[in-house]
PDB file of C-alpha atoms in Angstrom:
ATOM      1  CA  MET A   1      -0.065   0.074  -0.079  1.00 49.00           C
ATOM      2  CA  THR A   2       3.100   2.528   0.379  1.00 58.00           C
ATOM      3  CA  ILE A   3       4.281   1.346  -2.696  1.00 59.00           C
ATOM      4  CA  ALA A   4       1.005   2.227  -4.481  1.00 55.00           C
ATOM      5  CA  TYR A   5       0.705   5.587  -2.551  1.00 49.00           C
ATOM      6  CA  GLN A   6       4.394   6.464  -3.552  1.00 54.00           C
ATOM      7  CA  ARG A   7       3.663   5.981  -7.052  1.00 53.00           C
ATOM      8  CA  ALA A   8       0.318   8.196  -6.873  1.00 51.00           C
ATOM      9  CA  VAL A   9       2.227  10.621  -5.634  1.00 46.00           C
ATOM     10  CA  THR A  10       4.775  10.262  -8.045  1.00 55.00           C
ATOM     11  CA  GLY A  11       2.463  10.247 -11.034  1.00 51.00           C
ATOM     12  CA  ARG A  12       0.721  13.469  -9.606  1.00 56.00           C
ATOM     13  CA  ARG A  13       3.867  15.174  -9.606  1.00 54.00           C
ATOM     14  CA  ALA A  14       4.991  14.098 -12.815  1.00 51.00           C
ATOM     15  CA  GLY A  15       1.553  15.263 -13.964  1.00 52.00           C
ATOM     16  CA  ARG A  16       1.738  18.386 -12.311  1.00 55.00           C
ATOM     17  CA  SER A  17       5.315  18.879 -13.831  1.00 55.00           C
ATOM     18  CA  LEU A  18       4.089  18.179 -17.398  1.00 55.00           C
ATOM     19  CA  SER A  19       0.832  20.537 -16.975  1.00 74.00           C
ATOM     20  CA  LEU A  20       3.191  23.341 -15.907  1.00 74.00           C
ATOM     21  CA  ARG A  21       6.019  22.579 -18.549  1.00 79.00           C
ATOM     22  CA  ARG A  22       2.922  22.348 -21.498  1.00 82.00           C
ATOM     23  CA  ARG A  23       1.876  25.935 -19.847  1.00 81.00           C
ATOM     24  CA  GLU A  24       5.138  27.599 -20.110  1.00 81.00           C
ATOM     25  CA  GLU A  25       5.192  26.470 -23.711  1.00 81.00           C
ATOM     26  CA  LEU A  26       1.633  28.122 -24.533  1.00 84.00           C
ATOM     27  CA  THR A  27       2.973  30.958 -22.852  1.00 84.00           C
ATOM     28  CA  GLY A  28       5.733  31.459 -25.115  1.00 83.00           C
ATOM     29  CA  TYR A  29       3.676  30.380 -28.303  1.00 86.00           C
ATOM     30  CA  LEU A  30       1.625  33.187 -27.090  1.00 88.00           C
ATOM     31  CA  PHE A  31       4.481  36.069 -26.944  1.00 89.00           C
ATOM     32  CA  ILE A  32       5.934  34.797 -30.105  1.00 89.00           C
ATOM     33  CA  SER A  33       2.366  34.502 -32.057  1.00 90.00           C
ATOM     34  CA  PRO A  34       2.176  38.487 -32.717  1.00 90.00           C
ATOM     35  CA  GLN A  35       5.551  38.433 -34.570  1.00 88.00           C
ATOM     36  CA  VAL A  36       4.765  35.037 -36.399  1.00 89.00           C
ATOM     37  CA  LEU A  37       1.458  36.134 -37.027  1.00 91.00           C
ATOM     38  CA  GLY A  38       2.818  39.761 -38.776  1.00 90.00           C
ATOM     39  CA  PHE A  39       5.412  37.726 -40.614  1.00 89.00           C
ATOM     40  CA  LEU A  40       3.153  35.868 -42.186  1.00 90.00           C
ATOM     41  CA  VAL A  41       0.821  38.312 -43.046  1.00 89.00           C
ATOM     42  CA  ILE A  42       3.333  41.258 -43.886  1.00 89.00           C
ATOM     43  CA  VAL A  43       6.063  39.156 -45.142  1.00 87.00           C
ATOM     44  CA  LEU A  44       5.433  35.837 -46.392  1.00 89.00           C
ATOM     45  CA  GLY A  45       2.102  36.219 -47.688  1.00 90.00           C
ATOM     46  CA  PRO A  46       3.295  39.341 -50.246  1.00 88.00           C
ATOM     47  CA  ILE A  47       6.279  37.256 -51.286  1.00 89.00           C
ATOM     48  CA  VAL A  48       4.031  34.285 -52.210  1.00 92.00           C
ATOM     49  CA  ALA A  49       1.449  36.537 -53.912  1.00 91.00           C
ATOM     50  CA  VAL A  50       4.047  38.206 -55.987  1.00 92.00           C
ATOM     51  CA  VAL A  51       5.447  34.949 -57.084  1.00 92.00           C
ATOM     52  CA  VAL A  52       2.036  33.882 -58.004  1.00 93.00           C
ATOM     53  CA  TYR A  53       1.203  37.051 -59.710  1.00 92.00           C
ATOM     54  CA  SER A  54       4.681  36.863 -61.922  1.00 93.00           C
ATOM     55  CA  LEU A  55       3.420  33.597 -63.156  1.00 93.00           C
ATOM     56  CA  GLN A  56      -0.082  35.382 -64.617  1.00 91.00           C
ATOM     57  CA  ASN A  57      -1.310  37.604 -67.378  1.00 91.00           C
ATOM     58  CA  ARG A  58      -2.544  40.363 -64.372  1.00 88.00           C
ATOM     59  CA  THR A  59      -3.130  44.130 -64.763  1.00 89.00           C
ATOM     60  CA  LEU A  60      -4.946  46.608 -62.692  1.00 84.00           C
ATOM     61  CA  LEU A  61      -7.668  47.467 -65.422  1.00 83.00           C
ATOM     62  CA  ALA A  62      -8.870  43.974 -65.718  1.00 80.00           C
ATOM     63  CA  PRO A  63     -10.662  41.987 -62.481  1.00 75.00           C
ATOM     64  CA  GLU A  64      -9.514  38.711 -64.108  1.00 83.00           C
ATOM     65  CA  ALA A  65      -5.952  37.048 -64.246  1.00 85.00           C
ATOM     66  CA  THR A  66      -5.148  34.154 -66.481  1.00 88.00           C
ATOM     67  CA  PHE A  67      -2.013  31.841 -66.035  1.00 90.00           C
ATOM     68  CA  ALA A  68       0.764  32.812 -67.988  1.00 88.00           C
ATOM     69  CA  GLY A  69       3.764  30.168 -66.797  1.00 87.00           C
ATOM     70  CA  LEU A  70       6.964  31.864 -67.448  1.00 91.00           C
ATOM     71  CA  GLU A  71       5.828  34.133 -69.945  1.00 93.00           C
ATOM     72  CA  ASN A  72       6.325  37.469 -68.040  1.00 93.00           C
ATOM     73  CA  TYR A  73      10.226  35.980 -67.981  1.00 93.00           C
ATOM     74  CA  ARG A  74      10.387  35.523 -71.452  1.00 94.00           C
ATOM     75  CA  HIS A  75       9.185  38.694 -72.556  1.00 92.00           C
ATOM     76  CA  MET A  76      11.817  40.556 -69.982  1.00 92.00           C
ATOM     77  CA  VAL A  77      14.467  38.679 -71.254  1.00 90.00           C
ATOM     78  CA  GLU A  78      13.498  38.846 -75.197  1.00 90.00           C
ATOM     79  CA  SER A  79      11.108  41.805 -75.761  1.00 90.00           C
ATOM     80  CA  ASP A  80      11.827  44.124 -73.309  1.00 90.00           C
ATOM     81  CA  PRO A  81      13.747  46.936 -74.725  1.00 87.00           C
ATOM     82  CA  TYR A  82      14.315  48.715 -71.193  1.00 89.00           C
ATOM     83  CA  PHE A  83      14.952  46.033 -69.345  1.00 91.00           C
ATOM     84  CA  ARG A  84      18.823  45.367 -69.910  1.00 90.00           C
ATOM     85  CA  ARG A  85      19.159  49.118 -69.839  1.00 91.00           C
ATOM     86  CA  MET A  86      17.386  48.942 -66.176  1.00 91.00           C
ATOM     87  CA  LEU A  87      20.029  46.633 -65.205  1.00 91.00           C
ATOM     88  CA  LEU A  88      22.856  48.429 -66.576  1.00 93.00           C
ATOM     89  CA  THR A  89      21.773  51.597 -64.687  1.00 93.00           C
ATOM     90  CA  THR A  90      20.671  50.015 -61.374  1.00 92.00           C
ATOM     91  CA  ALA A  91      24.427  48.432 -61.567  1.00 92.00           C
ATOM     92  CA  ILE A  92      26.115  52.054 -62.475  1.00 93.00           C
ATOM     93  CA  PHE A  93      23.796  53.404 -59.434  1.00 94.00           C
ATOM     94  CA  CYS A  94      24.891  50.661 -57.087  1.00 92.00           C
ATOM     95  CA  ALA A  95      28.672  50.901 -58.217  1.00 92.00           C
ATOM     96  CA  GLY A  96      28.803  54.632 -58.018  1.00 92.00           C
ATOM     97  CA  LEU A  97      26.770  54.603 -54.445  1.00 93.00           C
ATOM     98  CA  VAL A  98      28.830  51.711 -52.646  1.00 92.00           C
ATOM     99  CA  PRO A  99      32.330  53.186 -52.762  1.00 93.00           C
ATOM    100  CA  ILE A 100      30.877  56.916 -52.255  1.00 93.00           C
ATOM    101  CA  ASN A 101      28.998  55.809 -49.171  1.00 92.00           C
ATOM    102  CA  VAL A 102      31.713  53.326 -47.218  1.00 92.00           C
ATOM    103  CA  GLY A 103      34.436  55.922 -47.908  1.00 93.00           C
ATOM    104  CA  LEU A 104      33.013  58.789 -46.707  1.00 93.00           C
ATOM    105  CA  GLY A 105      31.531  57.048 -43.694  1.00 93.00           C
ATOM    106  CA  LEU A 106      35.040  55.596 -42.894  1.00 93.00           C
ATOM    107  CA  CYS A 107      36.873  59.009 -43.445  1.00 92.00           C
ATOM    108  CA  THR A 108      34.156  60.900 -41.203  1.00 93.00           C
ATOM    109  CA  ALA A 109      34.492  58.033 -38.751  1.00 92.00           C
ATOM    110  CA  LEU A 110      38.569  58.242 -38.575  1.00 90.00           C
ATOM    111  CA  LEU A 111      38.013  61.916 -38.100  1.00 90.00           C
ATOM    112  CA  LEU A 112      35.459  61.889 -35.572  1.00 88.00           C
ATOM    113  CA  SER A 113      36.392  59.008 -33.298  1.00 84.00           C
ATOM    114  CA  SER A 114      39.409  60.388 -31.212  1.00 80.00           C
ATOM    115  CA  ASN A 115      36.408  61.609 -28.621  1.00 77.00           C
ATOM    116  CA  ARG A 116      38.204  65.445 -28.588  1.00 80.00           C
ATOM    117  CA  ARG A 117      36.052  68.320 -28.036  1.00 81.00           C
ATOM    118  CA  GLY A 118      33.642  68.938 -30.638  1.00 81.00           C
ATOM    119  CA  ASP A 119      33.140  65.722 -31.814  1.00 84.00           C
ATOM    120  CA  ALA A 120      29.912  64.903 -30.529  1.00 86.00           C
ATOM    121  CA  VAL A 121      28.408  68.000 -32.207  1.00 89.00           C
ATOM    122  CA  PHE A 122      30.375  66.677 -35.828  1.00 88.00           C
ATOM    123  CA  GLN A 123      29.081  63.340 -35.473  1.00 89.00           C
ATOM    124  CA  ALA A 124      25.477  64.667 -34.790  1.00 89.00           C
ATOM    125  CA  ILE A 125      25.594  66.737 -37.683  1.00 90.00           C
ATOM    126  CA  PHE A 126      26.801  64.211 -40.071  1.00 90.00           C
ATOM    127  CA  PHE A 127      23.985  61.701 -38.756  1.00 92.00           C
ATOM    128  CA  LEU A 128      21.248  64.338 -39.215  1.00 92.00           C
ATOM    129  CA  PRO A 129      20.271  63.423 -42.532  1.00 92.00           C
ATOM    130  CA  VAL A 130      20.077  59.557 -41.660  1.00 91.00           C
ATOM    131  CA  VAL A 131      17.116  60.901 -39.614  1.00 91.00           C
ATOM    132  CA  THR A 132      15.560  63.535 -42.012  1.00 90.00           C
ATOM    133  CA  SER A 133      12.438  62.870 -44.032  1.00 90.00           C
ATOM    134  CA  ALA A 134      13.630  61.101 -47.514  1.00 90.00           C
ATOM    135  CA  VAL A 135      11.044  63.221 -48.992  1.00 91.00           C
ATOM    136  CA  ALA A 136      12.155  66.603 -47.643  1.00 92.00           C
ATOM    137  CA  TRP A 137      15.807  65.527 -48.485  1.00 93.00           C
ATOM    138  CA  ALA A 138      15.234  64.977 -52.338  1.00 93.00           C
ATOM    139  CA  VAL A 139      13.281  68.135 -52.560  1.00 92.00           C
ATOM    140  CA  VAL A 140      15.519  70.227 -51.157  1.00 93.00           C
ATOM    141  CA  TRP A 141      18.276  68.654 -53.358  1.00 94.00           C
ATOM    142  CA  ARG A 142      16.199  68.971 -56.277  1.00 93.00           C
ATOM    143  CA  TYR A 143      15.806  72.534 -55.519  1.00 92.00           C
ATOM    144  CA  ALA A 144      19.784  72.882 -55.441  1.00 92.00           C
ATOM    145  CA  PHE A 145      20.516  71.347 -58.703  1.00 92.00           C
ATOM    146  CA  GLN A 146      18.084  73.206 -60.825  1.00 87.00           C
ATOM    147  CA  GLY A 147      18.911  74.974 -63.848  1.00 80.00           C
ATOM    148  CA  GLU A 148      20.406  78.785 -64.027  1.00 80.00           C
ATOM    149  CA  LEU A 149      17.940  79.443 -60.910  1.00 82.00           C
ATOM    150  CA  GLY A 150      19.526  77.075 -58.671  1.00 87.00           C
ATOM    151  CA  PRO A 151      21.724  77.531 -55.599  1.00 91.00           C
ATOM    152  CA  ILE A 152      24.430  75.353 -57.122  1.00 91.00           C
ATOM    153  CA  ASN A 153      24.516  76.774 -60.503  1.00 91.00           C
ATOM    154  CA  GLN A 154      24.459  80.483 -59.061  1.00 91.00           C
ATOM    155  CA  PHE A 155      27.197  79.845 -56.694  1.00 90.00           C
ATOM    156  CA  LEU A 156      29.466  78.466 -59.660  1.00 89.00           C
ATOM    157  CA  ALA A 157      28.580  81.598 -61.576  1.00 89.00           C
ATOM    158  CA  VAL A 158      29.862  83.466 -58.605  1.00 89.00           C
ATOM    159  CA  LEU A 159      33.487  81.726 -59.606  1.00 89.00           C
ATOM    160  CA  GLY A 160      32.967  82.305 -63.279  1.00 87.00           C
ATOM    161  CA  VAL A 161      31.686  78.575 -64.134  1.00 88.00           C
ATOM    162  CA  THR A 162      28.874  77.719 -65.842  1.00 87.00           C
ATOM    163  CA  GLY A 163      27.017  74.750 -64.501  1.00 87.00           C
ATOM    164  CA  PRO A 164      25.132  72.338 -66.732  1.00 90.00           C
ATOM    165  CA  ASN A 165      21.404  71.848 -66.092  1.00 90.00           C
ATOM    166  CA  TRP A 166      22.032  69.033 -63.548  1.00 91.00           C
ATOM    167  CA  LEU A 167      18.773  67.326 -63.381  1.00 91.00           C
ATOM    168  CA  GLN A 168      17.965  67.531 -67.465  1.00 90.00           C
ATOM    169  CA  GLU A 169      21.037  65.981 -68.603  1.00 91.00           C
ATOM    170  CA  PRO A 170      21.190  62.393 -68.400  1.00 90.00           C
ATOM    171  CA  THR A 171      25.134  61.722 -67.199  1.00 89.00           C
ATOM    172  CA  TRP A 172      24.751  64.414 -64.917  1.00 93.00           C
ATOM    173  CA  ALA A 173      21.300  63.287 -63.530  1.00 93.00           C
ATOM    174  CA  LEU A 174      22.653  59.970 -62.592  1.00 93.00           C
ATOM    175  CA  VAL A 175      25.701  61.197 -60.704  1.00 94.00           C
ATOM    176  CA  VAL A 176      23.499  63.911 -59.056  1.00 94.00           C
ATOM    177  CA  VAL A 177      21.025  61.065 -57.862  1.00 94.00           C
ATOM    178  CA  THR A 178      23.626  58.800 -56.742  1.00 94.00           C
ATOM    179  CA  VAL A 179      25.708  61.452 -54.988  1.00 94.00           C
ATOM    180  CA  THR A 180      22.935  62.982 -52.807  1.00 94.00           C
ATOM    181  CA  ARG A 181      21.927  59.327 -52.269  1.00 93.00           C
ATOM    182  CA  ALA A 182      24.958  58.422 -50.991  1.00 92.00           C
ATOM    183  CA  LEU A 183      25.172  61.982 -48.718  1.00 92.00           C
ATOM    184  CA  LYS A 184      21.732  60.593 -47.046  1.00 92.00           C
ATOM    185  CA  THR A 185      23.355  57.625 -45.577  1.00 90.00           C
ATOM    186  CA  VAL A 186      26.865  58.355 -44.529  1.00 92.00           C
ATOM    187  CA  GLY A 187      26.335  59.149 -41.004  1.00 92.00           C
ATOM    188  CA  LEU A 188      24.984  55.372 -40.321  1.00 92.00           C
ATOM    189  CA  LYS A 189      27.915  53.993 -41.569  1.00 93.00           C
ATOM    190  CA  MET A 190      30.086  56.483 -39.862  1.00 93.00           C
ATOM    191  CA  VAL A 191      28.135  55.255 -36.661  1.00 92.00           C
ATOM    192  CA  ILE A 192      29.195  51.834 -37.479  1.00 93.00           C
ATOM    193  CA  PHE A 193      32.709  52.515 -38.364  1.00 93.00           C
ATOM    194  CA  ILE A 194      33.093  54.632 -35.323  1.00 92.00           C
ATOM    195  CA  ALA A 195      32.119  51.780 -33.097  1.00 91.00           C
ATOM    196  CA  ALA A 196      34.608  49.441 -34.689  1.00 91.00           C
ATOM    197  CA  ILE A 197      37.319  51.950 -34.504  1.00 91.00           C
ATOM    198  CA  GLN A 198      37.005  52.214 -30.725  1.00 88.00           C
ATOM    199  CA  GLY A 199      36.696  48.422 -30.500  1.00 88.00           C
ATOM    200  CA  ILE A 200      40.159  48.441 -31.742  1.00 88.00           C
ATOM    201  CA  PRO A 201      42.748  46.897 -29.304  1.00 88.00           C
ATOM    202  CA  LYS A 202      45.335  49.977 -28.187  1.00 86.00           C
ATOM    203  CA  GLU A 203      48.820  47.799 -27.869  1.00 88.00           C
ATOM    204  CA  PRO A 204      48.852  46.884 -31.527  1.00 86.00           C
ATOM    205  CA  LEU A 205      48.648  50.511 -32.341  1.00 83.00           C
ATOM    206  CA  GLU A 206      50.779  51.819 -29.811  1.00 85.00           C
ATOM    207  CA  ALA A 207      53.697  49.092 -30.658  1.00 87.00           C
ATOM    208  CA  ALA A 208      53.509  50.236 -34.568  1.00 83.00           C
ATOM    209  CA  ARG A 209      54.021  53.897 -33.494  1.00 84.00           C
ATOM    210  CA  LEU A 210      57.041  53.055 -31.053  1.00 83.00           C
ATOM    211  CA  ASP A 211      58.347  51.090 -34.191  1.00 80.00           C
ATOM    212  CA  GLY A 212      58.309  54.145 -36.128  1.00 81.00           C
ATOM    213  CA  ALA A 213      55.242  53.408 -38.749  1.00 81.00           C
ATOM    214  CA  ASN A 214      53.447  56.390 -39.961  1.00 85.00           C
ATOM    215  CA  SER A 215      49.988  57.256 -39.895  1.00 83.00           C
ATOM    216  CA  TRP A 216      49.271  55.517 -43.312  1.00 86.00           C
ATOM    217  CA  HIS A 217      51.005  52.037 -42.423  1.00 85.00           C
ATOM    218  CA  VAL A 218      49.023  52.252 -39.215  1.00 85.00           C
ATOM    219  CA  PHE A 219      46.258  52.366 -40.770  1.00 86.00           C
ATOM    220  CA  ARG A 220      46.660  49.945 -43.665  1.00 86.00           C
ATOM    221  CA  HIS A 221      48.588  47.253 -41.981  1.00 85.00           C
ATOM    222  CA  ILE A 222      46.646  47.368 -38.362  1.00 86.00           C
ATOM    223  CA  MET A 223      43.186  49.373 -38.285  1.00 89.00           C
ATOM    224  CA  LEU A 224      42.137  48.016 -41.671  1.00 88.00           C
ATOM    225  CA  PRO A 225      42.385  44.345 -40.810  1.00 86.00           C
ATOM    226  CA  PHE A 226      40.281  44.918 -37.697  1.00 88.00           C
ATOM    227  CA  LEU A 227      37.758  46.889 -39.831  1.00 89.00           C
ATOM    228  CA  ALA A 228      37.282  44.401 -42.265  1.00 87.00           C
ATOM    229  CA  PRO A 229      34.135  43.072 -40.639  1.00 86.00           C
ATOM    230  CA  ALA A 230      32.492  46.107 -40.175  1.00 89.00           C
ATOM    231  CA  THR A 231      33.635  46.937 -43.501  1.00 89.00           C
ATOM    232  CA  PHE A 232      31.826  44.184 -45.105  1.00 88.00           C
ATOM    233  CA  LEU A 233      28.742  44.952 -42.634  1.00 87.00           C
ATOM    234  CA  VAL A 234      28.529  48.419 -44.451  1.00 90.00           C
ATOM    235  CA  VAL A 235      28.783  47.218 -48.034  1.00 90.00           C
ATOM    236  CA  VAL A 236      26.030  44.534 -47.592  1.00 88.00           C
ATOM    237  CA  ILE A 237      23.802  46.931 -45.721  1.00 89.00           C
ATOM    238  CA  THR A 238      24.668  49.540 -48.514  1.00 90.00           C
ATOM    239  CA  MET A 239      24.415  47.432 -51.773  1.00 89.00           C
ATOM    240  CA  ILE A 240      20.810  46.133 -49.999  1.00 88.00           C
ATOM    241  CA  GLY A 241      19.857  49.657 -49.946  1.00 88.00           C
ATOM    242  CA  SER A 242      20.961  50.478 -53.388  1.00 88.00           C
ATOM    243  CA  MET A 243      18.762  47.821 -54.963  1.00 88.00           C
ATOM    244  CA  GLN A 244      15.723  49.484 -52.751  1.00 87.00           C
ATOM    245  CA  VAL A 245      16.110  53.225 -53.871  1.00 90.00           C
ATOM    246  CA  PHE A 246      12.647  54.444 -55.065  1.00 89.00           C
ATOM    247  CA  ASP A 247      11.528  57.466 -53.476  1.00 89.00           C
ATOM    248  CA  HIS A 248      14.741  59.276 -53.913  1.00 91.00           C
ATOM    249  CA  ILE A 249      14.141  58.618 -57.764  1.00 92.00           C
ATOM    250  CA  LEU A 250      10.736  59.379 -57.758  1.00 92.00           C
ATOM    251  CA  LEU A 251      11.003  62.854 -56.180  1.00 91.00           C
ATOM    252  CA  MET A 252      14.118  63.842 -58.072  1.00 92.00           C
ATOM    253  CA  THR A 253      13.861  62.523 -61.361  1.00 92.00           C
ATOM    254  CA  ALA A 254      11.178  60.271 -62.171  1.00 90.00           C
ATOM    255  CA  GLY A 255      13.468  58.123 -63.986  1.00 89.00           C
ATOM    256  CA  GLY A 256      14.449  60.679 -66.399  1.00 85.00           C
ATOM    257  CA  PRO A 257      15.678  62.268 -68.246  1.00 88.00           C
ATOM    258  CA  SER A 258      15.261  59.798 -70.982  1.00 87.00           C
ATOM    259  CA  ASN A 259      15.325  56.984 -68.824  1.00 89.00           C
ATOM    260  CA  ALA A 260      18.631  57.858 -67.457  1.00 91.00           C
ATOM    261  CA  THR A 261      17.782  57.421 -63.761  1.00 92.00           C
ATOM    262  CA  MET A 262      15.320  54.504 -64.152  1.00 92.00           C
ATOM    263  CA  VAL A 263      16.579  51.660 -61.890  1.00 93.00           C
ATOM    264  CA  LEU A 264      15.142  48.677 -61.223  1.00 92.00           C
ATOM    265  CA  PRO A 265      12.747  49.631 -58.320  1.00 92.00           C
ATOM    266  CA  TYR A 266      11.525  52.690 -59.764  1.00 93.00           C
ATOM    267  CA  TYR A 267      10.942  50.416 -63.044  1.00 93.00           C
ATOM    268  CA  ILE A 268       8.917  47.877 -61.080  1.00 93.00           C
ATOM    269  CA  PHE A 269       6.734  50.684 -59.998  1.00 92.00           C
ATOM    270  CA  HIS A 270       6.385  52.400 -63.269  1.00 92.00           C
ATOM    271  CA  GLN A 271       5.159  48.791 -64.826  1.00 92.00           C
ATOM    272  CA  ALA A 272       2.720  48.292 -61.719  1.00 91.00           C
ATOM    273  CA  PHE A 273       1.227  51.648 -61.598  1.00 90.00           C
ATOM    274  CA  ARG A 274       1.614  53.708 -64.806  1.00 90.00           C
ATOM    275  CA  ALA A 275       1.745  50.915 -67.334  1.00 89.00           C
ATOM    276  CA  PHE A 276      -0.749  48.751 -64.846  1.00 91.00           C
ATOM    277  CA  ASP A 277       0.634  45.394 -65.868  1.00 91.00           C
ATOM    278  CA  THR A 278       1.043  44.067 -62.446  1.00 91.00           C
ATOM    279  CA  GLY A 279       1.780  40.528 -63.718  1.00 93.00           C
ATOM    280  CA  TYR A 280       5.423  42.001 -65.320  1.00 94.00           C
ATOM    281  CA  ALA A 281       5.986  44.292 -62.666  1.00 93.00           C
ATOM    282  CA  SER A 282       5.880  41.465 -60.055  1.00 93.00           C
ATOM    283  CA  ALA A 283       8.142  39.245 -62.417  1.00 94.00           C
ATOM    284  CA  LEU A 284      10.527  42.370 -61.908  1.00 94.00           C
ATOM    285  CA  ALA A 285      10.086  42.286 -58.302  1.00 94.00           C
ATOM    286  CA  VAL A 286      10.829  38.479 -58.566  1.00 94.00           C
ATOM    287  CA  VAL A 287      14.115  39.335 -60.647  1.00 94.00           C
ATOM    288  CA  LEU A 288      15.267  42.235 -58.045  1.00 92.00           C
ATOM    289  CA  CYS A 289      14.579  39.970 -54.781  1.00 91.00           C
ATOM    290  CA  VAL A 290      16.841  37.007 -56.430  1.00 92.00           C
ATOM    291  CA  LEU A 291      19.722  39.601 -57.873  1.00 91.00           C
ATOM    292  CA  THR A 292      19.706  41.172 -54.083  1.00 89.00           C
ATOM    293  CA  LEU A 293      19.640  37.534 -52.434  1.00 89.00           C
ATOM    294  CA  GLY A 294      22.684  36.356 -54.870  1.00 90.00           C
ATOM    295  CA  LEU A 295      24.972  39.745 -54.003  1.00 86.00           C
ATOM    296  CA  THR A 296      24.170  39.188 -50.401  1.00 84.00           C
ATOM    297  CA  THR A 297      25.214  35.564 -50.510  1.00 87.00           C
ATOM    298  CA  LEU A 298      28.271  35.976 -52.562  1.00 85.00           C
ATOM    299  CA  GLN A 299      29.304  39.080 -50.478  1.00 81.00           C
ATOM    300  CA  TRP A 300      29.023  36.938 -47.172  1.00 79.00           C
ATOM    301  CA  ALA A 301      30.944  33.809 -49.408  1.00 81.00           C
ATOM    302  CA  VAL A 302      33.743  36.243 -49.635  1.00 77.00           C
ATOM    303  CA  ARG A 303      33.631  37.560 -46.076  1.00 72.00           C
ATOM    304  CA  ARG A 304      34.192  34.152 -44.507  1.00 73.00           C
ATOM    305  CA  ARG A 305      37.123  33.896 -46.741  1.00 72.00           C
ATOM    306  CA  VAL A 306      38.455  37.240 -46.229  1.00 65.00           C
ATOM    307  CA  VAL A 307      37.880  37.934 -42.948  1.00 61.00           C
ATOM    308  CA  PRO A 308      39.261  35.734 -39.957  1.00 56.00           C
ATOM    309  CA  ASP A 309      36.593  34.193 -37.947  1.00 54.00           C
ATOM    310  CA  GLU A 310      35.909  36.655 -34.607  1.00 49.00           C
ATOM    311  CA  GLN A 311      37.179  34.661 -31.547  1.00 41.00           C
TER     312      GLN A 311
END
């Protein structure tokens, strides 16, 4: 009878422990359910819908859609006269944006990472564009780069230089859009680099200076290897951001002149809401997603080979 009583008590304790464990699991599931539901509805759902739409003949002007298979992708490669040009423009935009953004971010971080008096003020000044509205930023620069009446050209006229009609000449329009977009996010890259610079051990730097190394050698052979992980992170962030730019193009040039600034994200918008061809726009969006994923994966693969693993 004693053994039966002990078994009953043990069974009750095990049942209570199991019940408590289930309640804890249920509580955990309840806590994460808003995030999971948000991901399913806001992220995964639209991604699946875009992939499905890309396989259909679908427009905003017709309520019905028909299955088209890979016809949209075939049209993209074989018949669309603008697709390859959009890819080239996007590549040029990325190739200009990434080095400008990374270079300026690193230079400002090197100048403002010594905790000298006034560094915090300049850090705040450089970071202001990051928190500034993208609409306000683009509108101000569009006004500044107007033709003869723009402040930039008026300043150049004082110096005796005749400035171009920046936003109406294809080459200059792409340059202006690239540079102004790069300046918008320099502050964020500066903060990342400052954190990385302040995390560099002091001993190698002091030893190099005692051995007679100049500032360039210290930076090239000691600081730059330590900054490699942060540099790759900044490159990846900037590359992804450059593949998503839309509002800046819309407000400054609307893809013009002569489609000179028509990057792939804006071309998707143009096909969906100007040409009303949502099926083809969805196919373009899928291609953009694959390109972004592929470039990001390639960069992280290079990072694993070039940057040593952190201990």
